[in-house]
Each structure stands twice: as C-alpha cells, then as structure tokens.
Amino acid sequence: PLILVARFCFWKYLICLVSHIQGAWLMLGDFNDIVLSIEVSRGYFYLSRAFPLSSVFVECGMLDMGVIKGLFM
C-alpha cells in the first residue's frame, strides 16, 4: 500500500497470518519499500524506513530474494 499507515497495518496482518500457517508458503510481490541500500538507484537510503519492513521479514521467516535492475517504463 502507498499510504504508510496502511503498510504498517498490512505488515501486522502478515505477522498474525504467519502464526496460523503450517508448512511451507510463498509470497511474491513488491512491498513498495526499500530494505537494502543496494536497491537505491537514485536518492538516499534511510535505515529508519528500511528497519520496519526488514523486521517483518524476520518475524515471518521470509527471505528477500533481491532485486533485478531494469528500466521502468
């Protein structure tokens, strides 16, 4: 979600959801946020913005598969 509050609500939902899942699971998509400094092509990396989402990854046992650089059209 583009609205920061909605993102935090969604991330809390994911943490709750994971506690009800048994076995392997997969999530694909764009979280519309930057977790690693190497993902920044222009501008600045802010650890304070990256930390909340990276904490969700840890709590949910998720792995960030990295980024593939390309052109945005």
PDB file of C-alpha atoms in Angstrom:
ATOM      1  CA  PRO A   1       0.000   0.000   0.000  1.00  0.00           C
ATOM      2  CA  LEU A   2       1.160   3.526  -0.776  1.00  0.00           C
ATOM      3  CA  ILE A   3      -0.108   5.022   2.471  1.00  0.00           C
ATOM      4  CA  LEU A   4       2.378   4.409   5.282  1.00  0.00           C
ATOM      5  CA  VAL A   5      -0.281   3.593   7.900  1.00  0.00           C
ATOM      6  CA  ALA A   6      -1.855   1.042   5.558  1.00  0.00           C
ATOM      7  CA  ARG A   7       1.552  -0.572   5.062  1.00  0.00           C
ATOM      8  CA  PHE A   8       2.064  -0.988   8.786  1.00  0.00           C
ATOM      9  CA  CYS A   9      -1.417  -2.480   9.165  1.00  0.00           C
ATOM     10  CA  PHE A  10      -0.735  -4.905   6.321  1.00  0.00           C
ATOM     11  CA  TRP A  11       2.605  -5.916   7.818  1.00  0.00           C
ATOM     12  CA  LYS A  12       0.964  -6.572  11.212  1.00  0.00           C
ATOM     13  CA  TYR A  13      -1.627  -8.681   9.402  1.00  0.00           C
ATOM     14  CA  LEU A  14       1.155 -10.733   7.766  1.00  0.00           C
ATOM     15  CA  ILE A  15       2.779 -11.384  11.127  1.00  0.00           C
ATOM     16  CA  CYS A  16      -0.563 -12.603  12.506  1.00  0.00           C
ATOM     17  CA  LEU A  17      -1.280 -14.684   9.408  1.00  0.00           C
ATOM     18  CA  VAL A  18       2.068 -16.477   9.555  1.00  0.00           C
ATOM     19  CA  SER A  19       1.283 -17.789  13.031  1.00  0.00           C
ATOM     20  CA  HIS A  20      -1.651 -19.717  11.502  1.00  0.00           C
ATOM     21  CA  ILE A  21       0.261 -21.267   8.606  1.00  0.00           C
ATOM     22  CA  GLN A  22       1.786 -24.707   8.975  1.00  0.00           C
ATOM     23  CA  GLY A  23       4.323 -25.868   6.428  1.00  0.00           C
ATOM     24  CA  ALA A  24       5.925 -24.068   3.545  1.00  0.00           C
ATOM     25  CA  TRP A  25       4.418 -20.965   1.997  1.00  0.00           C
ATOM     26  CA  LEU A  26       5.326 -18.438  -0.672  1.00  0.00           C
ATOM     27  CA  MET A  27       4.660 -14.748  -1.089  1.00  0.00           C
ATOM     28  CA  LEU A  28       5.544 -12.819  -4.230  1.00  0.00           C
ATOM     29  CA  GLY A  29       5.189  -9.173  -4.995  1.00  0.00           C
ATOM     30  CA  ASP A  30       6.501  -5.708  -4.484  1.00  0.00           C
ATOM     31  CA  PHE A  31       6.305  -4.288  -0.975  1.00  0.00           C
ATOM     32  CA  ASN A  32       6.828  -0.737  -2.304  1.00  0.00           C
ATOM     33  CA  ASP A  33       9.629  -0.152   0.164  1.00  0.00           C
ATOM     34  CA  ILE A  34      13.398  -0.454   0.225  1.00  0.00           C
ATOM     35  CA  VAL A  35      15.113  -2.845   2.611  1.00  0.00           C
ATOM     36  CA  LEU A  36      18.702  -2.872   1.317  1.00  0.00           C
ATOM     37  CA  SER A  37      20.910   0.053   0.338  1.00  0.00           C
ATOM     38  CA  ILE A  38      21.781  -1.672  -2.956  1.00  0.00           C
ATOM     39  CA  GLU A  39      18.135  -1.233  -4.029  1.00  0.00           C
ATOM     40  CA  VAL A  40      18.548   2.556  -4.221  1.00  0.00           C
ATOM     41  CA  SER A  41      19.312   3.789  -7.722  1.00  0.00           C
ATOM     42  CA  ARG A  42      18.721   7.500  -7.082  1.00  0.00           C
ATOM     43  CA  GLY A  43      18.298   9.342  -3.849  1.00  0.00           C
ATOM     44  CA  TYR A  44      19.211   8.174  -0.374  1.00  0.00           C
ATOM     45  CA  PHE A  45      18.825   5.037   1.696  1.00  0.00           C
ATOM     46  CA  TYR A  46      17.148   5.546   5.064  1.00  0.00           C
ATOM     47  CA  LEU A  47      17.732   2.779   7.590  1.00  0.00           C
ATOM     48  CA  SER A  48      14.870   4.122   9.710  1.00  0.00           C
ATOM     49  CA  ARG A  49      12.472   3.382   6.817  1.00  0.00           C
ATOM     50  CA  ALA A  50      14.052   0.024   5.982  1.00  0.00           C
ATOM     51  CA  PHE A  51      14.041  -1.364   9.511  1.00  0.00           C
ATOM     52  CA  PRO A  52      10.268  -1.869   9.973  1.00  0.00           C
ATOM     53  CA  LEU A  53       9.889  -3.990   6.830  1.00  0.00           C
ATOM     54  CA  SER A  54      13.082  -5.943   7.482  1.00  0.00           C
ATOM     55  CA  SER A  55      11.713  -6.701  10.965  1.00  0.00           C
ATOM     56  CA  VAL A  56       8.554  -8.090   9.361  1.00  0.00           C
ATOM     57  CA  PHE A  57      10.710 -10.315   7.144  1.00  0.00           C
ATOM     58  CA  VAL A  58      12.471 -11.679  10.234  1.00  0.00           C
ATOM     59  CA  GLU A  59       9.262 -12.216  12.222  1.00  0.00           C
ATOM     60  CA  CYS A  60       7.603 -14.003   9.298  1.00  0.00           C
ATOM     61  CA  GLY A  61      10.669 -16.061   8.382  1.00  0.00           C
ATOM     62  CA  MET A  62      10.658 -14.512   4.904  1.00  0.00           C
ATOM     63  CA  LEU A  63      13.655 -14.131   2.608  1.00  0.00           C
ATOM     64  CA  ASP A  64      14.272 -11.165   0.347  1.00  0.00           C
ATOM     65  CA  MET A  65      15.255 -12.678  -2.991  1.00  0.00           C
ATOM     66  CA  GLY A  66      16.906  -9.436  -4.080  1.00  0.00           C
ATOM     67  CA  VAL A  67      16.275  -7.041  -6.899  1.00  0.00           C
ATOM     68  CA  ILE A  68      16.678  -7.215 -10.629  1.00  0.00           C
ATOM     69  CA  LYS A  69      17.667  -3.908 -12.119  1.00  0.00           C
ATOM     70  CA  GLY A  70      15.752  -2.826 -15.164  1.00  0.00           C
ATOM     71  CA  LEU A  71      14.101   0.089 -16.825  1.00  0.00           C
ATOM     72  CA  PHE A  72      10.832   1.413 -15.500  1.00  0.00           C
ATOM     73  CA  MET A  73       8.538   2.419 -18.322  1.00  0.00           C
TER      74      MET A  73
END
